[in-house]
Amino acid sequence: MLSEPTLTSRPENGRDIPLLVWHADGPLRAVSSGPLGGGIGLRRWVLNATVPMSYDRDDPAAHLTALAADLALDGPGVGLLTGVDVAEVVARTDTGVRAWATVGLGTPLLAAAPAAAGLVQRVGTVNIVVYVPARLADSALVNAVATATEAKTQAITDLGLPGTGTPTDSVTVLCPVDGPEAAYGGPRSTWGAPLARAVHAAVLAGGARAVVPWSEQLPG
């Protein structure tokens, strides 16, 4: 089982920067596109860390590893980064599937836009974390990432924004290691359908409100 996220912070340059942490009560199967713990494997925690919009480190995995160590997070986990204040996370549940999203849509982009159209000064990040309460096959985990991405894009379309996502979006799906294995994760499958609805609702709610990057909320 994956816990509800805990909001904490880290001191950096005299400021308290927010962090969001999910704990598992045992190893979970996971698939993730995150900079730390990406791919398919067993994971014990998820960390979603706010960073300034000026963030330019070229070692995000090492940075997230250090943050996890500071929080005494044991074993393998998933680490994500965003310019959004992670305290603004939105959660939605559907038929036992739980989805959380931190939504920054400063400049949504079309995935297949011409190369010149991809040059933007301001980007956003949509980080999605999903817990499915049933064991998913490897193929179903991969399919669930596609389903979550389709649902995110549907939400962006429903918001009237001209894009399919942002350049730095990430999806993480976790599920138990035991129990009967579900073979499918598509949007009409037993678990993919509620996953899609939960992700769509979370991204729609997060994108419908004004989101100011964390670093722009600071005085000065």
Short mmCIF file of N, CA and C in Angstrom, two decimals, residues 7-148:
data_model
loop_
_atom_site.label_atom_id
_atom_site.label_comp_id
_atom_site.label_asym_id
_atom_site.label_seq_id
_atom_site.Cartn_x
_atom_site.Cartn_y
_atom_site.Cartn_z
N LEU A 7 3.90 16.28 3.52
CA LEU A 7 4.56 17.51 3.11
C LEU A 7 5.65 17.86 4.12
N THR A 8 6.87 18.03 3.64
CA THR A 8 7.97 18.45 4.48
C THR A 8 8.76 19.50 3.71
N SER A 9 9.97 19.81 4.15
CA SER A 9 10.76 20.84 3.47
C SER A 9 12.24 20.60 3.72
N ARG A 10 13.05 21.28 2.94
CA ARG A 10 14.50 21.23 3.12
C ARG A 10 15.03 22.66 3.14
N PRO A 11 16.03 22.94 3.96
CA PRO A 11 16.62 24.28 3.94
C PRO A 11 17.61 24.40 2.77
N GLU A 12 17.51 25.48 2.05
CA GLU A 12 18.42 25.71 0.93
C GLU A 12 18.53 27.21 0.69
N ASN A 13 19.75 27.73 0.79
CA ASN A 13 20.00 29.16 0.59
C ASN A 13 19.11 30.03 1.49
N GLY A 14 18.93 29.57 2.72
CA GLY A 14 18.15 30.35 3.67
C GLY A 14 16.65 30.26 3.52
N ARG A 15 16.17 29.36 2.67
CA ARG A 15 14.74 29.21 2.44
C ARG A 15 14.33 27.77 2.71
N ASP A 16 13.08 27.57 3.08
CA ASP A 16 12.53 26.23 3.25
C ASP A 16 11.80 25.85 1.98
N ILE A 17 12.34 24.88 1.28
CA ILE A 17 11.79 24.47 -0.01
C ILE A 17 10.97 23.21 0.19
N PRO A 18 9.71 23.20 -0.30
CA PRO A 18 8.82 22.08 0.00
C PRO A 18 9.15 20.78 -0.73
N LEU A 19 8.88 19.69 -0.03
CA LEU A 19 9.05 18.34 -0.56
C LEU A 19 7.80 17.54 -0.23
N LEU A 20 7.42 16.64 -1.13
CA LEU A 20 6.28 15.77 -0.92
C LEU A 20 6.78 14.33 -0.96
N VAL A 21 6.44 13.53 0.06
CA VAL A 21 6.97 12.18 0.16
C VAL A 21 5.85 11.17 0.37
N TRP A 22 5.85 10.11 -0.46
CA TRP A 22 4.96 8.97 -0.28
C TRP A 22 5.80 7.80 0.24
N HIS A 23 5.28 7.07 1.22
CA HIS A 23 5.95 5.89 1.76
C HIS A 23 5.12 4.66 1.45
N ALA A 24 5.79 3.57 1.17
CA ALA A 24 5.12 2.28 1.01
C ALA A 24 5.39 1.42 2.23
N ASP A 25 4.43 0.57 2.60
CA ASP A 25 4.64 -0.29 3.76
C ASP A 25 5.41 -1.55 3.40
N GLY A 26 5.83 -1.64 2.16
CA GLY A 26 6.66 -2.73 1.65
C GLY A 26 7.00 -2.42 0.21
N PRO A 27 7.82 -3.22 -0.44
CA PRO A 27 8.16 -2.95 -1.84
C PRO A 27 6.92 -2.97 -2.72
N LEU A 28 6.86 -2.05 -3.66
CA LEU A 28 5.79 -2.00 -4.65
C LEU A 28 6.39 -2.13 -6.05
N ARG A 29 5.64 -2.76 -6.93
CA ARG A 29 6.04 -2.73 -8.34
C ARG A 29 5.78 -1.32 -8.86
N ALA A 30 6.68 -0.85 -9.71
CA ALA A 30 6.53 0.52 -10.19
C ALA A 30 7.10 0.66 -11.59
N VAL A 31 6.52 1.62 -12.30
CA VAL A 31 7.09 2.09 -13.56
C VAL A 31 7.12 3.61 -13.46
N SER A 32 8.20 4.21 -13.90
CA SER A 32 8.32 5.65 -13.77
C SER A 32 9.21 6.21 -14.88
N SER A 33 8.91 7.44 -15.25
CA SER A 33 9.78 8.19 -16.16
C SER A 33 10.59 9.23 -15.40
N GLY A 34 10.59 9.15 -14.05
CA GLY A 34 11.29 10.13 -13.24
C GLY A 34 12.79 10.08 -13.41
N PRO A 35 13.50 11.18 -13.10
CA PRO A 35 14.95 11.22 -13.24
C PRO A 35 15.68 10.31 -12.26
N LEU A 36 15.03 9.95 -11.15
CA LEU A 36 15.58 8.97 -10.22
C LEU A 36 14.60 7.82 -10.09
N GLY A 37 15.10 6.59 -10.22
CA GLY A 37 14.23 5.42 -10.08
C GLY A 37 13.34 5.18 -11.27
N GLY A 38 13.73 5.70 -12.44
CA GLY A 38 12.93 5.48 -13.64
C GLY A 38 13.02 4.03 -14.12
N GLY A 39 12.11 3.65 -15.01
CA GLY A 39 12.05 2.28 -15.49
C GLY A 39 11.07 1.46 -14.68
N ILE A 40 11.21 0.14 -14.77
CA ILE A 40 10.34 -0.79 -14.03
C ILE A 40 11.15 -1.48 -12.96
N GLY A 41 10.60 -1.56 -11.75
CA GLY A 41 11.30 -2.23 -10.66
C GLY A 41 10.53 -2.12 -9.37
N LEU A 42 11.15 -2.56 -8.28
CA LEU A 42 10.55 -2.45 -6.96
C LEU A 42 10.96 -1.12 -6.34
N ARG A 43 9.99 -0.39 -5.79
CA ARG A 43 10.26 0.91 -5.19
C ARG A 43 9.56 0.99 -3.83
N ARG A 44 10.16 1.75 -2.90
CA ARG A 44 9.64 1.85 -1.55
C ARG A 44 9.12 3.24 -1.20
N TRP A 45 9.40 4.23 -2.03
CA TRP A 45 8.97 5.59 -1.74
C TRP A 45 8.97 6.40 -3.03
N VAL A 46 8.28 7.53 -2.95
CA VAL A 46 8.27 8.51 -4.05
C VAL A 46 8.52 9.87 -3.44
N LEU A 47 9.40 10.64 -4.07
CA LEU A 47 9.73 11.99 -3.63
C LEU A 47 9.46 12.96 -4.77
N ASN A 48 8.66 13.99 -4.50
CA ASN A 48 8.39 15.04 -5.48
C ASN A 48 8.92 16.34 -4.88
N ALA A 49 9.97 16.88 -5.47
CA ALA A 49 10.69 18.00 -4.87
C ALA A 49 10.50 19.28 -5.68
N THR A 50 10.12 20.33 -5.00
CA THR A 50 10.05 21.65 -5.63
C THR A 50 11.47 22.18 -5.84
N VAL A 51 11.67 22.82 -6.99
CA VAL A 51 12.94 23.50 -7.27
C VAL A 51 12.63 24.87 -7.87
N PRO A 52 13.56 25.82 -7.77
CA PRO A 52 13.33 27.13 -8.38
C PRO A 52 13.23 27.01 -9.90
N MET A 53 12.56 27.96 -10.53
CA MET A 53 12.46 27.96 -11.99
C MET A 53 13.83 28.16 -12.64
N SER A 54 14.80 28.65 -11.88
CA SER A 54 16.15 28.83 -12.40
C SER A 54 16.99 27.55 -12.31
N TYR A 55 16.39 26.46 -11.86
CA TYR A 55 17.11 25.20 -11.66
C TYR A 55 17.85 24.79 -12.94
N ASP A 56 19.16 24.58 -12.81
CA ASP A 56 19.95 24.23 -14.00
C ASP A 56 20.98 23.14 -13.72
N ARG A 57 20.78 22.37 -12.67
CA ARG A 57 21.70 21.28 -12.39
C ARG A 57 21.61 20.21 -13.47
N ASP A 58 22.76 19.66 -13.83
CA ASP A 58 22.78 18.60 -14.84
C ASP A 58 22.89 17.21 -14.22
N ASP A 59 22.67 17.14 -12.89
CA ASP A 59 22.72 15.85 -12.19
C ASP A 59 21.49 15.65 -11.31
N PRO A 60 20.28 15.73 -11.89
CA PRO A 60 19.07 15.64 -11.07
C PRO A 60 18.97 14.35 -10.26
N ALA A 61 19.44 13.23 -10.81
CA ALA A 61 19.36 11.97 -10.07
C ALA A 61 20.22 12.03 -8.81
N ALA A 62 21.41 12.59 -8.94
CA ALA A 62 22.29 12.73 -7.77
C ALA A 62 21.69 13.69 -6.75
N HIS A 63 21.09 14.77 -7.23
CA HIS A 63 20.45 15.73 -6.34
C HIS A 63 19.32 15.06 -5.57
N LEU A 64 18.47 14.30 -6.26
CA LEU A 64 17.35 13.63 -5.61
C LEU A 64 17.83 12.54 -4.65
N THR A 65 18.93 11.88 -5.00
CA THR A 65 19.49 10.87 -4.10
C THR A 65 19.93 11.51 -2.78
N ALA A 66 20.53 12.69 -2.88
CA ALA A 66 20.96 13.41 -1.68
C ALA A 66 19.76 13.85 -0.84
N LEU A 67 18.70 14.32 -1.51
CA LEU A 67 17.49 14.72 -0.78
C LEU A 67 16.87 13.52 -0.06
N ALA A 68 16.85 12.38 -0.74
CA ALA A 68 16.28 11.17 -0.14
C ALA A 68 17.11 10.74 1.08
N ALA A 69 18.43 10.87 0.98
CA ALA A 69 19.29 10.52 2.10
C ALA A 69 19.03 11.44 3.29
N ASP A 70 18.82 12.72 3.01
CA ASP A 70 18.53 13.67 4.08
C ASP A 70 17.23 13.33 4.80
N LEU A 71 16.31 12.71 4.07
CA LEU A 71 15.02 12.33 4.65
C LEU A 71 15.02 10.91 5.20
N ALA A 72 16.18 10.26 5.15
CA ALA A 72 16.34 8.89 5.65
C ALA A 72 15.40 7.92 4.93
N LEU A 73 15.24 8.11 3.63
CA LEU A 73 14.41 7.20 2.85
C LEU A 73 15.25 5.98 2.47
N ASP A 74 14.83 4.81 2.89
CA ASP A 74 15.61 3.59 2.69
C ASP A 74 15.20 2.87 1.42
N GLY A 75 16.16 2.20 0.81
CA GLY A 75 15.88 1.37 -0.33
C GLY A 75 15.64 2.18 -1.59
N PRO A 76 15.29 1.49 -2.68
CA PRO A 76 15.07 2.18 -3.95
C PRO A 76 13.75 2.95 -3.96
N GLY A 77 13.76 4.08 -4.63
CA GLY A 77 12.55 4.89 -4.73
C GLY A 77 12.53 5.67 -6.02
N VAL A 78 11.54 6.53 -6.15
CA VAL A 78 11.36 7.37 -7.33
C VAL A 78 11.51 8.82 -6.92
N GLY A 79 12.28 9.58 -7.69
CA GLY A 79 12.45 10.99 -7.41
C GLY A 79 12.02 11.85 -8.58
N LEU A 80 11.23 12.89 -8.29
CA LEU A 80 10.69 13.80 -9.29
C LEU A 80 11.02 15.24 -8.91
N LEU A 81 11.08 16.13 -9.90
CA LEU A 81 11.34 17.54 -9.67
C LEU A 81 10.26 18.38 -10.36
N THR A 82 9.96 19.54 -9.78
CA THR A 82 8.98 20.44 -10.38
C THR A 82 9.20 21.86 -9.88
N GLY A 83 8.85 22.82 -10.70
CA GLY A 83 8.88 24.22 -10.28
C GLY A 83 7.64 24.63 -9.51
N VAL A 84 6.64 23.75 -9.45
CA VAL A 84 5.40 24.01 -8.73
C VAL A 84 5.62 23.79 -7.24
N ASP A 85 4.92 24.55 -6.41
CA ASP A 85 4.90 24.30 -4.98
C ASP A 85 4.16 22.98 -4.76
N VAL A 86 4.86 21.94 -4.30
CA VAL A 86 4.23 20.63 -4.19
C VAL A 86 3.15 20.59 -3.12
N ALA A 87 3.07 21.63 -2.31
CA ALA A 87 1.95 21.72 -1.35
C ALA A 87 0.62 21.85 -2.09
N GLU A 88 0.66 22.22 -3.36
CA GLU A 88 -0.55 22.39 -4.16
C GLU A 88 -0.97 21.11 -4.85
N VAL A 89 -0.48 19.97 -4.40
CA VAL A 89 -0.83 18.69 -5.00
C VAL A 89 -2.34 18.49 -4.97
N VAL A 90 -2.86 17.88 -6.03
CA VAL A 90 -4.29 17.55 -6.13
C VAL A 90 -4.43 16.04 -6.17
N ALA A 91 -5.33 15.50 -5.37
CA ALA A 91 -5.55 14.06 -5.31
C ALA A 91 -6.98 13.73 -5.74
N ARG A 92 -7.13 12.63 -6.46
CA ARG A 92 -8.44 12.14 -6.85
C ARG A 92 -8.44 10.61 -6.78
N THR A 93 -9.59 10.04 -6.46
CA THR A 93 -9.73 8.59 -6.35
C THR A 93 -10.88 8.11 -7.21
N ASP A 94 -10.70 6.96 -7.85
CA ASP A 94 -11.78 6.35 -8.63
C ASP A 94 -11.65 4.84 -8.54
N THR A 95 -12.67 4.19 -7.97
CA THR A 95 -12.72 2.73 -7.88
C THR A 95 -11.44 2.15 -7.30
N GLY A 96 -10.94 2.78 -6.27
CA GLY A 96 -9.76 2.28 -5.58
C GLY A 96 -8.43 2.76 -6.12
N VAL A 97 -8.44 3.34 -7.31
CA VAL A 97 -7.21 3.92 -7.88
C VAL A 97 -7.04 5.33 -7.35
N ARG A 98 -5.85 5.63 -6.87
CA ARG A 98 -5.56 6.94 -6.30
C ARG A 98 -4.55 7.66 -7.20
N ALA A 99 -4.84 8.90 -7.57
CA ALA A 99 -3.94 9.68 -8.42
C ALA A 99 -3.65 11.02 -7.76
N TRP A 100 -2.40 11.41 -7.82
CA TRP A 100 -1.96 12.72 -7.32
C TRP A 100 -1.26 13.45 -8.45
N ALA A 101 -1.48 14.76 -8.56
CA ALA A 101 -0.84 15.53 -9.61
C ALA A 101 -0.39 16.89 -9.08
N THR A 102 0.83 17.27 -9.41
CA THR A 102 1.27 18.65 -9.26
C THR A 102 1.31 19.23 -10.66
N VAL A 103 0.56 20.30 -10.85
CA VAL A 103 0.27 20.75 -12.21
C VAL A 103 0.83 22.14 -12.46
N GLY A 104 1.80 22.21 -13.38
CA GLY A 104 2.32 23.49 -13.85
C GLY A 104 2.21 23.53 -15.36
N LEU A 105 1.37 24.42 -15.86
CA LEU A 105 1.10 24.48 -17.31
C LEU A 105 1.45 25.86 -17.85
N GLY A 106 2.61 26.37 -17.43
CA GLY A 106 3.03 27.71 -17.87
C GLY A 106 3.06 27.84 -19.37
N THR A 107 3.62 26.86 -20.05
CA THR A 107 3.66 26.85 -21.51
C THR A 107 3.43 25.44 -22.01
N PRO A 108 2.17 25.03 -22.16
CA PRO A 108 1.93 23.70 -22.70
C PRO A 108 2.37 23.62 -24.15
N LEU A 109 2.92 22.49 -24.54
CA LEU A 109 3.42 22.31 -25.90
C LEU A 109 2.72 21.13 -26.57
N LEU A 110 2.64 21.19 -27.88
CA LEU A 110 2.20 20.04 -28.66
C LEU A 110 3.39 19.10 -28.83
N ALA A 111 3.20 17.83 -28.52
CA ALA A 111 4.31 16.89 -28.55
C ALA A 111 4.99 16.83 -29.91
N ALA A 112 4.22 16.91 -30.98
CA ALA A 112 4.78 16.78 -32.33
C ALA A 112 4.88 18.13 -33.03
N ALA A 113 5.06 19.21 -32.25
CA ALA A 113 5.21 20.53 -32.86
C ALA A 113 6.52 20.59 -33.64
N PRO A 114 6.58 21.43 -34.67
CA PRO A 114 7.85 21.62 -35.39
C PRO A 114 8.95 22.03 -34.43
N ALA A 115 10.19 21.71 -34.77
CA ALA A 115 11.32 21.94 -33.87
C ALA A 115 11.41 23.39 -33.43
N ALA A 116 11.19 24.33 -34.31
CA ALA A 116 11.32 25.75 -33.96
C ALA A 116 10.28 26.16 -32.93
N ALA A 117 9.12 25.49 -32.94
CA ALA A 117 8.06 25.86 -32.01
C ALA A 117 8.37 25.39 -30.59
N GLY A 118 9.38 24.56 -30.44
CA GLY A 118 9.70 24.05 -29.12
C GLY A 118 10.60 24.96 -28.32
N LEU A 119 11.00 26.10 -28.87
CA LEU A 119 11.88 27.01 -28.17
C LEU A 119 11.04 27.95 -27.32
N VAL A 120 10.99 27.69 -26.03
CA VAL A 120 10.20 28.51 -25.13
C VAL A 120 11.05 28.97 -23.96
N GLN A 121 10.69 30.08 -23.38
CA GLN A 121 11.43 30.60 -22.25
C GLN A 121 10.87 30.12 -20.92
N ARG A 122 9.62 29.79 -20.90
CA ARG A 122 8.97 29.40 -19.64
C ARG A 122 8.32 28.04 -19.83
N VAL A 123 8.67 27.11 -18.99
CA VAL A 123 8.09 25.77 -19.10
C VAL A 123 7.35 25.44 -17.83
N GLY A 124 6.59 24.37 -17.88
CA GLY A 124 5.88 23.89 -16.71
C GLY A 124 6.19 22.42 -16.54
N THR A 125 5.66 21.84 -15.50
CA THR A 125 5.83 20.40 -15.28
C THR A 125 4.54 19.85 -14.68
N VAL A 126 4.08 18.74 -15.23
CA VAL A 126 2.97 18.00 -14.64
C VAL A 126 3.53 16.66 -14.16
N ASN A 127 3.62 16.50 -12.86
CA ASN A 127 4.06 15.23 -12.28
C ASN A 127 2.84 14.46 -11.77
N ILE A 128 2.72 13.22 -12.23
CA ILE A 128 1.57 12.39 -11.88
C ILE A 128 2.07 11.14 -11.16
N VAL A 129 1.48 10.86 -10.00
CA VAL A 129 1.78 9.64 -9.25
C VAL A 129 0.46 8.88 -9.08
N VAL A 130 0.46 7.60 -9.39
CA VAL A 130 -0.76 6.79 -9.33
C VAL A 130 -0.49 5.51 -8.55
N TYR A 131 -1.43 5.15 -7.69
CA TYR A 131 -1.39 3.85 -7.04
C TYR A 131 -2.61 3.05 -7.49
N VAL A 132 -2.34 1.86 -8.04
CA VAL A 132 -3.38 0.92 -8.46
C VAL A 132 -3.39 -0.23 -7.45
N PRO A 133 -4.53 -0.57 -6.85
CA PRO A 133 -4.56 -1.58 -5.79
C PRO A 133 -4.61 -3.01 -6.29
N ALA A 134 -3.98 -3.28 -7.42
CA ALA A 134 -3.93 -4.63 -7.97
C ALA A 134 -2.61 -4.79 -8.71
N ARG A 135 -2.08 -5.99 -8.69
CA ARG A 135 -0.81 -6.24 -9.37
C ARG A 135 -0.99 -6.13 -10.88
N LEU A 136 -0.11 -5.34 -11.50
CA LEU A 136 -0.14 -5.16 -12.95
C LEU A 136 1.06 -5.85 -13.58
N ALA A 137 0.85 -6.53 -14.69
CA ALA A 137 1.95 -7.09 -15.46
C ALA A 137 2.84 -5.97 -15.98
N ASP A 138 4.07 -6.31 -16.37
CA ASP A 138 4.96 -5.29 -16.92
C ASP A 138 4.30 -4.55 -18.08
N SER A 139 3.66 -5.29 -18.96
CA SER A 139 3.01 -4.67 -20.12
C SER A 139 1.88 -3.75 -19.67
N ALA A 140 1.17 -4.15 -18.62
CA ALA A 140 0.07 -3.32 -18.11
C ALA A 140 0.60 -2.06 -17.45
N LEU A 141 1.76 -2.15 -16.79
CA LEU A 141 2.37 -0.95 -16.21
C LEU A 141 2.72 0.05 -17.30
N VAL A 142 3.33 -0.44 -18.37
CA VAL A 142 3.68 0.45 -19.48
C VAL A 142 2.41 1.04 -20.09
N ASN A 143 1.40 0.20 -20.27
CA ASN A 143 0.13 0.66 -20.82
C ASN A 143 -0.51 1.70 -19.90
N ALA A 144 -0.36 1.54 -18.58
CA ALA A 144 -0.93 2.49 -17.63
C ALA A 144 -0.28 3.87 -17.75
N VAL A 145 1.02 3.90 -18.06
CA VAL A 145 1.69 5.19 -18.29
C VAL A 145 1.07 5.88 -19.50
N ALA A 146 0.84 5.11 -20.57
CA ALA A 146 0.21 5.68 -21.77
C ALA A 146 -1.20 6.18 -21.45
N THR A 147 -1.94 5.40 -20.66
CA THR A 147 -3.31 5.79 -20.31
C THR A 147 -3.30 7.07 -19.48
N ALA A 148 -2.39 7.17 -18.50
CA ALA A 148 -2.30 8.37 -17.68
C ALA A 148 -1.94 9.58 -18.54
#
